[in-house]
PDB file of C-alpha atoms and ligand atoms in Angstrom:
ATOM      1  CA  MET A 565    -197.589 -66.434 -30.887  1.00  0.00           C
ATOM      2  CA  THR A 566    -200.337 -64.087 -31.960  1.00  0.00           C
ATOM      3  CA  ILE A 567    -201.589 -64.239 -35.514  1.00  0.00           C
ATOM      4  CA  GLU A 568    -202.432 -60.523 -35.335  1.00  0.00           C
ATOM      5  CA  ASN A 569    -198.739 -59.618 -35.051  1.00  0.00           C
ATOM      6  CA  TYR A 570    -197.888 -61.655 -38.135  1.00  0.00           C
ATOM      7  CA  VAL A 571    -200.837 -60.241 -40.078  1.00  0.00           C
ATOM      8  CA  LYS A 572    -199.883 -56.656 -39.218  1.00  0.00           C
ATOM      9  CA  THR A 573    -196.287 -57.145 -40.380  1.00  0.00           C
ATOM     10  CA  GLY A 574    -197.436 -59.156 -43.403  1.00  0.00           C
ATOM     11  CA  LYS A 575    -199.646 -56.338 -44.624  1.00  0.00           C
ATOM     12  CA  ILE A 576    -196.680 -53.938 -44.592  1.00  0.00           C
ATOM     13  CA  ALA A 577    -194.434 -56.389 -46.440  1.00  0.00           C
ATOM     14  CA  ALA A 578    -197.157 -57.088 -49.033  1.00  0.00           C
ATOM     15  CA  GLU A 579    -197.702 -53.384 -49.710  1.00  0.00           C
ATOM     16  CA  VAL A 580    -193.987 -52.836 -50.246  1.00  0.00           C
ATOM     17  CA  ARG A 581    -193.684 -55.939 -52.458  1.00  0.00           C
ATOM     18  CA  GLU A 582    -196.523 -54.759 -54.697  1.00  0.00           C
ATOM     19  CA  MET A 583    -194.835 -51.370 -55.004  1.00  0.00           C
ATOM     20  CA  VAL A 584    -191.626 -53.183 -56.015  1.00  0.00           C
ATOM     21  CA  ARG A 585    -193.490 -55.308 -58.582  1.00  0.00           C
ATOM     22  CA  VAL A 586    -194.908 -52.420 -60.605  1.00  0.00           C
ATOM     23  CA  LYS A 587    -191.942 -50.062 -60.447  1.00  0.00           C
ATOM     24  CA  ASP A 588    -189.467 -49.740 -63.333  1.00  0.00           C
ATOM     25  CA  TRP A 589    -186.072 -50.407 -61.747  1.00  0.00           C
ATOM     26  CA  VAL A 590    -184.054 -50.268 -64.992  1.00  0.00           C
ATOM     27  CA  GLY A 591    -181.146 -47.847 -64.623  1.00  0.00           C
ATOM     28  CA  LYS A 592    -181.264 -47.945 -60.818  1.00  0.00           C
ATOM     29  CA  THR A 593    -178.334 -49.298 -58.835  1.00  0.00           C
ATOM     30  CA  VAL A 594    -178.818 -52.192 -56.431  1.00  0.00           C
ATOM     31  CA  TYR A 595    -177.811 -49.753 -53.689  1.00  0.00           C
ATOM     32  CA  GLU A 596    -180.714 -47.470 -54.616  1.00  0.00           C
ATOM     33  CA  ILE A 597    -183.108 -50.430 -54.772  1.00  0.00           C
ATOM     34  CA  CYS A 598    -182.135 -51.907 -51.401  1.00  0.00           C
ATOM     35  CA  GLU A 599    -182.179 -48.529 -49.635  1.00  0.00           C
ATOM     36  CA  GLU A 600    -185.492 -47.477 -51.171  1.00  0.00           C
ATOM     37  CA  VAL A 601    -187.257 -50.756 -50.391  1.00  0.00           C
ATOM     38  CA  GLU A 602    -185.901 -50.803 -46.832  1.00  0.00           C
ATOM     39  CA  ASN A 603    -187.094 -47.220 -46.315  1.00  0.00           C
ATOM     40  CA  GLU A 604    -190.580 -48.165 -47.579  1.00  0.00           C
ATOM     41  CA  ILE A 605    -190.693 -50.871 -44.873  1.00  0.00           C
ATOM     42  CA  ARG A 606    -189.558 -48.430 -42.151  1.00  0.00           C
ATOM     43  CA  LYS A 607    -191.962 -45.712 -43.320  1.00  0.00           C
ATOM     44  CA  ARG A 608    -194.857 -48.081 -42.588  1.00  0.00           C
ATOM     45  CA  GLY A 609    -193.757 -48.633 -38.999  1.00  0.00           C
ATOM     46  CA  ALA A 610    -191.871 -51.933 -39.241  1.00  0.00           C
ATOM     47  CA  LYS A 611    -188.176 -52.772 -39.049  1.00  0.00           C
ATOM     48  CA  CYS A 612    -186.307 -54.732 -41.696  1.00  0.00           C
ATOM     49  CA  ALA A 613    -186.085 -58.415 -40.760  1.00  0.00           C
ATOM     50  CA  PHE A 614    -183.032 -58.724 -43.037  1.00  0.00           C
ATOM     51  CA  PRO A 615    -181.270 -56.589 -45.673  1.00  0.00           C
ATOM     52  CA  VAL A 616    -183.307 -56.453 -48.886  1.00  0.00           C
ATOM     53  CA  ASN A 617    -181.886 -59.015 -51.307  1.00  0.00           C
ATOM     54  CA  ALA A 618    -181.554 -57.882 -54.930  1.00  0.00           C
ATOM     55  CA  SER A 619    -180.251 -60.989 -56.682  1.00  0.00           C
ATOM     56  CA  ILE A 620    -179.707 -60.633 -60.427  1.00  0.00           C
ATOM     57  CA  ASN A 621    -180.074 -63.370 -63.095  1.00  0.00           C
ATOM     58  CA  GLU A 622    -178.131 -66.555 -62.148  1.00  0.00           C
ATOM     59  CA  ILE A 623    -177.693 -65.355 -58.564  1.00  0.00           C
ATOM     60  CA  ALA A 624    -180.650 -67.041 -56.875  1.00  0.00           C
ATOM     61  CA  ALA A 625    -180.452 -65.393 -53.472  1.00  0.00           C
ATOM     62  CA  HIS A 626    -178.464 -63.656 -50.716  1.00  0.00           C
ATOM     63  CA  TYR A 627    -177.056 -60.688 -52.606  1.00  0.00           C
ATOM     64  CA  THR A 628    -177.578 -57.342 -50.914  1.00  0.00           C
ATOM     65  CA  ALA A 629    -176.029 -54.020 -51.905  1.00  0.00           C
ATOM     66  CA  GLU A 630    -172.600 -53.016 -50.641  1.00  0.00           C
ATOM     67  CA  PRO A 631    -172.315 -49.375 -49.474  1.00  0.00           C
ATOM     68  CA  ASN A 632    -172.856 -47.332 -52.676  1.00  0.00           C
ATOM     69  CA  ASP A 633    -172.925 -50.530 -54.748  1.00  0.00           C
ATOM     70  CA  PRO A 634    -172.780 -49.370 -58.400  1.00  0.00           C
ATOM     71  CA  ILE A 635    -174.273 -52.500 -60.054  1.00  0.00           C
ATOM     72  CA  THR A 636    -177.058 -51.162 -62.281  1.00  0.00           C
ATOM     73  CA  ILE A 637    -180.206 -52.938 -63.493  1.00  0.00           C
ATOM     74  CA  LYS A 638    -180.364 -53.411 -67.281  1.00  0.00           C
ATOM     75  CA  ASP A 639    -183.528 -53.992 -69.321  1.00  0.00           C
ATOM     76  CA  THR A 640    -182.373 -57.574 -69.983  1.00  0.00           C
ATOM     77  CA  ASP A 641    -181.977 -58.411 -66.273  1.00  0.00           C
ATOM     78  CA  LEU A 642    -184.207 -60.515 -64.109  1.00  0.00           C
ATOM     79  CA  VAL A 643    -184.084 -59.449 -60.439  1.00  0.00           C
ATOM     80  CA  LYS A 644    -185.374 -61.271 -57.375  1.00  0.00           C
ATOM     81  CA  ILE A 645    -186.252 -58.730 -54.709  1.00  0.00           C
ATOM     82  CA  ASP A 646    -186.686 -60.504 -51.396  1.00  0.00           C
ATOM     83  CA  LEU A 647    -187.779 -58.355 -48.464  1.00  0.00           C
ATOM     84  CA  GLY A 648    -188.519 -58.916 -44.804  1.00  0.00           C
ATOM     85  CA  ALA A 649    -190.404 -56.783 -42.289  1.00  0.00           C
ATOM     86  CA  GLN A 650    -190.597 -57.360 -38.542  1.00  0.00           C
ATOM     87  CA  ILE A 651    -192.434 -55.853 -35.603  1.00  0.00           C
ATOM     88  CA  ASP A 652    -191.300 -57.103 -32.181  1.00  0.00           C
ATOM     89  CA  GLY A 653    -189.582 -59.978 -33.985  1.00  0.00           C
ATOM     90  CA  TYR A 654    -192.693 -61.184 -35.817  1.00  0.00           C
ATOM     91  CA  ILE A 655    -191.486 -61.562 -39.370  1.00  0.00           C
ATOM     92  CA  ALA A 656    -193.043 -61.296 -42.813  1.00  0.00           C
ATOM     93  CA  ASP A 657    -190.793 -62.735 -45.538  1.00  0.00           C
ATOM     94  CA  THR A 658    -191.862 -62.196 -49.152  1.00  0.00           C
ATOM     95  CA  ALA A 659    -190.303 -61.926 -52.599  1.00  0.00           C
ATOM     96  CA  VAL A 660    -191.102 -60.931 -56.148  1.00  0.00           C
ATOM     97  CA  THR A 661    -189.166 -61.267 -59.403  1.00  0.00           C
ATOM     98  CA  VAL A 662    -189.063 -58.251 -61.694  1.00  0.00           C
ATOM     99  CA  CYS A 663    -188.097 -58.704 -65.307  1.00  0.00           C
ATOM    100  CA  TYR A 664    -188.311 -56.374 -68.302  1.00  0.00           C
ATOM    101  CA  ASP A 665    -187.331 -58.943 -70.958  1.00  0.00           C
ATOM    102  CA  ALA A 666    -190.449 -60.788 -72.206  1.00  0.00           C
ATOM    103  CA  GLN A 667    -188.266 -63.811 -72.977  1.00  0.00           C
ATOM    104  CA  PHE A 668    -188.234 -64.621 -69.251  1.00  0.00           C
ATOM    105  CA  ASP A 669    -191.873 -63.938 -68.429  1.00  0.00           C
ATOM    106  CA  GLY A 670    -192.576 -67.685 -68.367  1.00  0.00           C
ATOM    107  CA  LEU A 671    -189.909 -68.259 -65.730  1.00  0.00           C
ATOM    108  CA  VAL A 672    -191.413 -65.585 -63.490  1.00  0.00           C
ATOM    109  CA  GLN A 673    -194.929 -66.945 -64.065  1.00  0.00           C
ATOM    110  CA  ALA A 674    -193.806 -70.456 -63.128  1.00  0.00           C
ATOM    111  CA  ALA A 675    -192.534 -69.234 -59.741  1.00  0.00           C
ATOM    112  CA  GLU A 676    -195.817 -67.376 -59.115  1.00  0.00           C
ATOM    113  CA  GLU A 677    -197.974 -70.332 -60.252  1.00  0.00           C
ATOM    114  CA  ALA A 678    -196.018 -72.761 -58.083  1.00  0.00           C
ATOM    115  CA  LEU A 679    -196.457 -70.487 -55.070  1.00  0.00           C
ATOM    116  CA  GLY A 680    -200.163 -70.073 -55.824  1.00  0.00           C
ATOM    117  CA  SER A 681    -200.781 -73.802 -56.146  1.00  0.00           C
ATOM    118  CA  ALA A 682    -198.891 -74.410 -52.890  1.00  0.00           C
ATOM    119  CA  MET A 683    -200.943 -71.753 -51.046  1.00  0.00           C
ATOM    120  CA  SER A 684    -204.222 -73.234 -52.304  1.00  0.00           C
ATOM    121  CA  MET A 685    -203.479 -76.628 -50.702  1.00  0.00           C
ATOM    122  CA  ILE A 686    -202.408 -75.370 -47.261  1.00  0.00           C
ATOM    123  CA  LYS A 687    -204.223 -76.278 -44.081  1.00  0.00           C
ATOM    124  CA  THR A 688    -203.200 -77.744 -40.740  1.00  0.00           C
ATOM    125  CA  GLY A 689    -201.743 -81.228 -41.132  1.00  0.00           C
ATOM    126  CA  VAL A 690    -200.729 -80.958 -44.803  1.00  0.00           C
ATOM    127  CA  LYS A 691    -197.396 -82.686 -45.358  1.00  0.00           C
ATOM    128  CA  ALA A 692    -194.446 -80.550 -46.417  1.00  0.00           C
ATOM    129  CA  SER A 693    -193.454 -83.267 -48.893  1.00  0.00           C
ATOM    130  CA  ASP A 694    -196.840 -82.918 -50.632  1.00  0.00           C
ATOM    131  CA  ILE A 695    -196.312 -79.158 -50.918  1.00  0.00           C
ATOM    132  CA  GLY A 696    -192.927 -79.900 -52.481  1.00  0.00           C
ATOM    133  CA  ARG A 697    -194.528 -82.262 -54.968  1.00  0.00           C
ATOM    134  CA  THR A 698    -197.144 -79.672 -55.977  1.00  0.00           C
ATOM    135  CA  ILE A 699    -194.439 -77.036 -56.481  1.00  0.00           C
ATOM    136  CA  GLU A 700    -192.283 -79.414 -58.529  1.00  0.00           C
ATOM    137  CA  THR A 701    -195.182 -80.624 -60.687  1.00  0.00           C
ATOM    138  CA  THR A 702    -196.429 -77.099 -61.398  1.00  0.00           C
ATOM    139  CA  ILE A 703    -192.977 -75.918 -62.443  1.00  0.00           C
ATOM    140  CA  LYS A 704    -192.225 -78.953 -64.633  1.00  0.00           C
ATOM    141  CA  GLN A 705    -195.602 -78.771 -66.369  1.00  0.00           C
ATOM    142  CA  MET A 706    -194.679 -75.244 -67.417  1.00  0.00           C
ATOM    143  CA  GLY A 707    -191.407 -76.486 -68.899  1.00  0.00           C
ATOM    144  CA  PHE A 708    -189.013 -75.341 -66.184  1.00  0.00           C
ATOM    145  CA  LYS A 709    -186.984 -76.779 -63.288  1.00  0.00           C
ATOM    146  CA  PRO A 710    -187.324 -76.189 -59.537  1.00  0.00           C
ATOM    147  CA  ILE A 711    -184.172 -75.450 -57.524  1.00  0.00           C
ATOM    148  CA  ALA A 712    -183.903 -78.570 -55.394  1.00  0.00           C
ATOM    149  CA  ASN A 713    -181.562 -77.291 -52.687  1.00  0.00           C
ATOM    150  CA  LEU A 714    -183.460 -74.133 -51.773  1.00  0.00           C
ATOM    151  CA  SER A 715    -186.556 -74.325 -49.624  1.00  0.00           C
ATOM    152  CA  GLY A 716    -189.116 -72.492 -47.544  1.00  0.00           C
ATOM    153  CA  HIS A 717    -188.941 -72.555 -43.758  1.00  0.00           C
ATOM    154  CA  SER A 718    -190.715 -72.191 -40.463  1.00  0.00           C
ATOM    155  CA  LEU A 719    -190.454 -68.817 -38.719  1.00  0.00           C
ATOM    156  CA  GLU A 720    -190.303 -67.934 -35.047  1.00  0.00           C
ATOM    157  CA  GLN A 721    -190.019 -64.666 -33.188  1.00  0.00           C
ATOM    158  CA  TYR A 722    -186.657 -63.098 -34.216  1.00  0.00           C
ATOM    159  CA  THR A 723    -185.796 -66.279 -36.162  1.00  0.00           C
ATOM    160  CA  ILE A 724    -186.131 -66.473 -39.948  1.00  0.00           C
ATOM    161  CA  HIS A 725    -185.083 -70.094 -40.414  1.00  0.00           C
ATOM    162  CA  ALA A 726    -186.628 -71.829 -37.424  1.00  0.00           C
ATOM    163  CA  GLY A 727    -185.760 -75.441 -38.234  1.00  0.00           C
ATOM    164  CA  LYS A 728    -188.453 -76.863 -40.527  1.00  0.00           C
ATOM    165  CA  SER A 729    -188.004 -76.839 -44.315  1.00  0.00           C
ATOM    166  CA  ILE A 730    -190.713 -76.632 -46.954  1.00  0.00           C
ATOM    167  CA  PRO A 731    -189.138 -78.235 -50.023  1.00  0.00           C
ATOM    168  CA  ASN A 732    -189.515 -77.149 -53.633  1.00  0.00           C
ATOM    169  CA  ILE A 733    -189.417 -80.758 -54.845  1.00  0.00           C
ATOM    170  CA  TRP A 734    -191.011 -83.994 -53.745  1.00  0.00           C
ATOM    171  CA  SER A 735    -189.014 -85.699 -50.992  1.00  0.00           C
ATOM    172  CA  ILE A 736    -189.432 -88.641 -48.655  1.00  0.00           C
ATOM    173  CA  GLY A 737    -190.579 -88.081 -45.089  1.00  0.00           C
ATOM    174  CA  GLY A 738    -190.742 -84.618 -43.597  1.00  0.00           C
ATOM    175  CA  PHE A 739    -193.228 -83.062 -41.240  1.00  0.00           C
ATOM    176  CA  SER A 740    -196.850 -81.913 -41.293  1.00  0.00           C
ATOM    177  CA  LEU A 741    -197.827 -78.259 -40.964  1.00  0.00           C
ATOM    178  CA  SER A 742    -198.851 -77.154 -37.465  1.00  0.00           C
ATOM    179  CA  GLU A 743    -201.755 -74.915 -36.603  1.00  0.00           C
ATOM    180  CA  ASN A 744    -200.752 -71.370 -35.648  1.00  0.00           C
ATOM    181  CA  THR A 745    -197.168 -71.702 -36.802  1.00  0.00           C
ATOM    182  CA  ALA A 746    -195.727 -69.255 -39.339  1.00  0.00           C
ATOM    183  CA  TYR A 747    -193.995 -70.591 -42.444  1.00  0.00           C
ATOM    184  CA  ALA A 748    -192.552 -69.162 -45.636  1.00  0.00           C
ATOM    185  CA  CYS A 749    -192.966 -70.913 -48.975  1.00  0.00           C
ATOM    186  CA  GLU A 750    -190.557 -69.836 -51.720  1.00  0.00           C
ATOM    187  CA  PRO A 751    -190.351 -71.683 -55.021  1.00  0.00           C
ATOM    188  CA  PHE A 752    -187.207 -70.953 -57.057  1.00  0.00           C
ATOM    189  CA  VAL A 753    -187.353 -71.795 -60.758  1.00  0.00           C
ATOM    190  CA  THR A 754    -184.686 -72.100 -63.443  1.00  0.00           C
ATOM    191  CA  THR A 755    -184.686 -72.980 -67.139  1.00  0.00           C
ATOM    192  CA  GLU A 756    -184.448 -76.490 -68.602  1.00  0.00           C
ATOM    193  CA  GLN A 757    -180.724 -75.809 -69.216  1.00  0.00           C
ATOM    194  CA  GLY A 758    -180.280 -75.114 -65.501  1.00  0.00           C
ATOM    195  CA  GLY A 759    -178.861 -77.760 -63.180  1.00  0.00           C
ATOM    196  CA  GLY A 760    -181.689 -77.194 -60.714  1.00  0.00           C
ATOM    197  CA  PHE A 761    -179.273 -76.563 -57.842  1.00  0.00           C
ATOM    198  CA  VAL A 762    -177.412 -73.602 -56.369  1.00  0.00           C
ATOM    199  CA  ARG A 763    -173.822 -73.452 -55.168  1.00  0.00           C
ATOM    200  CA  ASN A 764    -172.131 -70.976 -52.823  1.00  0.00           C
ATOM    201  CA  GLY A 765    -170.506 -67.992 -54.528  1.00  0.00           C
ATOM    202  CA  LYS A 766    -167.449 -66.057 -53.311  1.00  0.00           C
ATOM    203  CA  ILE A 767    -169.309 -62.872 -52.396  1.00  0.00           C
ATOM    204  CA  LYS A 768    -170.601 -62.621 -48.835  1.00  0.00           C
ATOM    205  CA  ASN A 769    -172.459 -59.435 -47.947  1.00  0.00           C
ATOM    206  CA  ILE A 770    -175.132 -60.593 -45.521  1.00  0.00           C
ATOM    207  CA  PHE A 771    -174.153 -61.287 -41.910  1.00  0.00           C
ATOM    208  CA  ALA A 772    -175.706 -62.344 -38.613  1.00  0.00           C
ATOM    209  CA  ILE A 773    -174.593 -62.821 -35.016  1.00  0.00           C
ATOM    210  CA  ASN A 774    -173.491 -66.312 -34.192  1.00  0.00           C
ATOM    211  CA  SER A 775    -172.378 -65.859 -30.584  1.00  0.00           C
ATOM    212  CA  ARG A 776    -172.129 -62.892 -28.210  1.00  0.00           C
ATOM    213  CA  LYS A 777    -168.809 -64.030 -26.752  1.00  0.00           C
ATOM    214  CA  LYS A 778    -166.315 -61.202 -26.164  1.00  0.00           C
ATOM    215  CA  THR A 779    -163.406 -60.935 -28.643  1.00  0.00           C
ATOM    216  CA  LYS A 780    -160.803 -59.074 -26.477  1.00  0.00           C
ATOM    217  CA  ASN A 781    -160.887 -56.262 -29.028  1.00  0.00           C
ATOM    218  CA  ASP A 782    -162.815 -53.355 -27.472  1.00  0.00           C
ATOM    219  CA  GLU A 783    -163.922 -51.776 -30.730  1.00  0.00           C
ATOM    220  CA  ALA A 784    -165.022 -55.133 -32.181  1.00  0.00           C
ATOM    221  CA  ASP A 785    -166.964 -55.851 -28.984  1.00  0.00           C
ATOM    222  CA  LYS A 786    -168.591 -52.433 -29.286  1.00  0.00           C
ATOM    223  CA  LEU A 787    -169.691 -53.289 -32.833  1.00  0.00           C
ATOM    224  CA  LEU A 788    -170.987 -56.679 -31.676  1.00  0.00           C
ATOM    225  CA  ASN A 789    -173.082 -54.926 -29.023  1.00  0.00           C
ATOM    226  CA  PHE A 790    -174.394 -52.451 -31.577  1.00  0.00           C
ATOM    227  CA  ILE A 791    -175.416 -55.332 -33.873  1.00  0.00           C
ATOM    228  CA  TRP A 792    -177.137 -57.166 -31.035  1.00  0.00           C
ATOM    229  CA  GLU A 793    -179.030 -54.077 -29.880  1.00  0.00           C
ATOM    230  CA  ASN A 794    -180.177 -53.131 -33.356  1.00  0.00           C
ATOM    231  CA  PHE A 795    -180.648 -56.414 -35.232  1.00  0.00           C
ATOM    232  CA  ASN A 796    -180.793 -59.075 -32.507  1.00  0.00           C
ATOM    233  CA  MET A 797    -179.856 -62.414 -34.174  1.00  0.00           C
ATOM    234  CA  LEU A 798    -181.384 -61.276 -37.485  1.00  0.00           C
ATOM    235  CA  PRO A 799    -179.256 -60.708 -40.606  1.00  0.00           C
ATOM    236  CA  PHE A 800    -177.686 -57.315 -41.373  1.00  0.00           C
ATOM    237  CA  ALA A 801    -175.580 -55.652 -44.050  1.00  0.00           C
ATOM    238  CA  LEU A 802    -172.426 -53.524 -43.933  1.00  0.00           C
ATOM    239  CA  ARG A 803    -174.624 -50.604 -45.121  1.00  0.00           C
ATOM    240  CA  TRP A 804    -176.435 -50.767 -41.802  1.00  0.00           C
ATOM    241  CA  ILE A 805    -173.329 -50.092 -39.699  1.00  0.00           C
ATOM    242  CA  THR A 806    -171.523 -47.473 -41.795  1.00  0.00           C
ATOM    243  CA  LYS A 807    -173.448 -44.612 -40.202  1.00  0.00           C
ATOM    244  CA  GLU A 808    -171.720 -45.383 -36.889  1.00  0.00           C
ATOM    245  CA  TRP A 809    -168.351 -46.618 -38.233  1.00  0.00           C
ATOM    246  CA  GLU A 810    -166.315 -45.521 -41.266  1.00  0.00           C
ATOM    247  CA  GLU A 811    -166.649 -48.127 -44.018  1.00  0.00           C
ATOM    248  CA  LYS A 812    -162.982 -49.184 -43.838  1.00  0.00           C
ATOM    249  CA  GLU A 813    -163.054 -49.610 -40.067  1.00  0.00           C
ATOM    250  CA  ALA A 814    -166.435 -51.350 -40.206  1.00  0.00           C
ATOM    251  CA  ARG A 815    -165.025 -53.896 -42.666  1.00  0.00           C
ATOM    252  CA  GLU A 816    -161.982 -54.531 -40.474  1.00  0.00           C
ATOM    253  CA  LEU A 817    -164.053 -54.955 -37.311  1.00  0.00           C
ATOM    254  CA  LEU A 818    -166.536 -57.196 -39.105  1.00  0.00           C
ATOM    255  CA  ASP A 819    -163.614 -59.353 -40.328  1.00  0.00           C
ATOM    256  CA  ILE A 820    -162.425 -59.714 -36.729  1.00  0.00           C
ATOM    257  CA  LEU A 821    -165.914 -60.758 -35.605  1.00  0.00           C
ATOM    258  CA  ILE A 822    -166.119 -63.293 -38.447  1.00  0.00           C
ATOM    259  CA  LYS A 823    -162.663 -64.746 -37.643  1.00  0.00           C
ATOM    260  CA  LYS A 824    -163.684 -65.077 -33.977  1.00  0.00           C
ATOM    261  CA  LYS A 825    -166.902 -66.762 -35.133  1.00  0.00           C
ATOM    262  CA  ALA A 826    -169.005 -64.155 -33.327  1.00  0.00           C
ATOM    263  CA  VAL A 827    -170.550 -63.256 -36.685  1.00  0.00           C
ATOM    264  CA  GLN A 828    -171.423 -65.496 -39.607  1.00  0.00           C
ATOM    265  CA  ALA A 829    -171.211 -64.376 -43.264  1.00  0.00           C
ATOM    266  CA  TYR A 830    -173.621 -65.836 -45.823  1.00  0.00           C
ATOM    267  CA  PRO A 831    -172.406 -66.468 -49.373  1.00  0.00           C
ATOM    268  CA  VAL A 832    -174.487 -65.587 -52.419  1.00  0.00           C
ATOM    269  CA  LEU A 833    -176.195 -68.610 -53.989  1.00  0.00           C
ATOM    270  CA  ILE A 834    -175.624 -69.147 -57.710  1.00  0.00           C
ATOM    271  CA  GLU A 835    -177.368 -71.534 -60.133  1.00  0.00           C
ATOM    272  CA  VAL A 836    -174.830 -74.294 -60.897  1.00  0.00           C
ATOM    273  CA  ASN A 837    -175.199 -73.925 -64.696  1.00  0.00           C
ATOM    274  CA  GLU A 838    -175.377 -70.133 -64.381  1.00  0.00           C
ATOM    275  CA  GLN A 839    -178.933 -70.105 -65.709  1.00  0.00           C
ATOM    276  CA  ARG A 840    -181.426 -67.466 -64.655  1.00  0.00           C
ATOM    277  CA  VAL A 841    -183.536 -68.049 -61.567  1.00  0.00           C
ATOM    278  CA  ALA A 842    -186.949 -66.620 -60.643  1.00  0.00           C
ATOM    279  CA  GLN A 843    -188.505 -66.668 -57.156  1.00  0.00           C
ATOM    280  CA  ALA A 844    -191.838 -65.936 -55.492  1.00  0.00           C
ATOM    281  CA  GLU A 845    -192.481 -66.066 -51.740  1.00  0.00           C
ATOM    282  CA  HIS A 846    -195.236 -65.692 -49.183  1.00  0.00           C
ATOM    283  CA  THR A 847    -195.415 -66.029 -45.398  1.00  0.00           C
ATOM    284  CA  PHE A 848    -198.459 -67.968 -44.164  1.00  0.00           C
ATOM    285  CA  ILE A 849    -200.102 -69.522 -41.108  1.00  0.00           C
ATOM    286  CA  PRO A 850    -202.157 -72.707 -41.588  1.00  0.00           C
ATOM    287  CA  ASN A 851    -205.473 -73.328 -39.835  1.00  0.00           C
ATOM    288  CA  GLU A 852    -208.139 -76.071 -39.682  1.00  0.00           C
ATOM    289  CA  SER A 853    -210.012 -74.847 -42.724  1.00  0.00           C
ATOM    290  CA  GLY A 854    -207.205 -73.334 -44.801  1.00  0.00           C
ATOM    291  CA  VAL A 855    -204.583 -70.658 -44.521  1.00  0.00           C
ATOM    292  CA  THR A 856    -203.896 -67.053 -43.606  1.00  0.00           C
ATOM    293  CA  VAL A 857    -201.393 -65.768 -46.165  1.00  0.00           C
ATOM    294  CA  THR A 858    -199.994 -62.895 -44.127  1.00  0.00           C
ATOM    295  CA  THR A 859    -198.255 -61.339 -47.130  1.00  0.00           C
ATOM    296  CA  LYS A 860    -201.139 -61.681 -49.612  1.00  0.00           C
ATOM    297  CA  ALA A 861    -201.728 -58.701 -51.887  1.00  0.00           C
ATOM    298  CA  LEU A 862    -204.622 -56.465 -50.886  1.00  0.00           C
ATOM    299  CA  GLU A 863    -207.634 -56.611 -53.209  1.00  0.00           C
TER     300      GLU A 863
HETATM  301 MN1  LIG B 796    -187.325 -64.259 -48.434  1.00  0.00          MN
HETATM  302 MN1  LIG B 797    -187.668 -67.053 -46.852  1.00  0.00          MN
END
């Protein structure tokens, strides 16, 4: 692994995230948001590591726009925009919560504070469980709840979730951070009325290859090849294949690939008490004396 690759991708993701943070998205559809943010990533010379997630209110994560998705952002909504850039498979994963209702500013601040306090303690050898404790303590001191069953993760080339988890609560055991390994830290915060957990929802609109085994359906195999060539094992959305296939046919072929277990579909994640959720996320690489936050905002 070369840190330079991660830093280069991180800078692109950070620039796009800061653009997302200051923009007024009220009145825009989630389709417009996802397409615009993805194009900002591509314009800067990176590919998308996954479809931009635009998860509204009690949906914590894993919602991306359907083709021409009409869901429109209201001035009372709180939206987590989670974006990923990659160059040669080196990934930058970062997120910001936008909110135009002052009532929820505290929730957004708690996610940012928790992320900040986690970043300030990082160096090689720090225990993931201690990061989790810092995140949990920061959030609770501000009067909110962490989401216990969502966590950060290690990253590898072309792999977003590479096996290690960075918890958002204190937990027993776990591992210590390695030098020159990339990780993402992503506190999710809900209100005191929240359950502090997410459950799977019915909607599934993010997909990834599971296996490249042939399906005996020529057109489905052609789609599987297209997915492999364009997205490798990384997640993709239906929007990303409807330039090559008509939407109806794309859905049918994707269903075949899912039934044959060649492709996996990820459900949206919803707060169990349907309370609002805020998120903040950085990608970072620990070192002896501290940390390189690859997605840090430029001064
Ligand atoms: Mn993310
Ligand atoms: Mn992540």
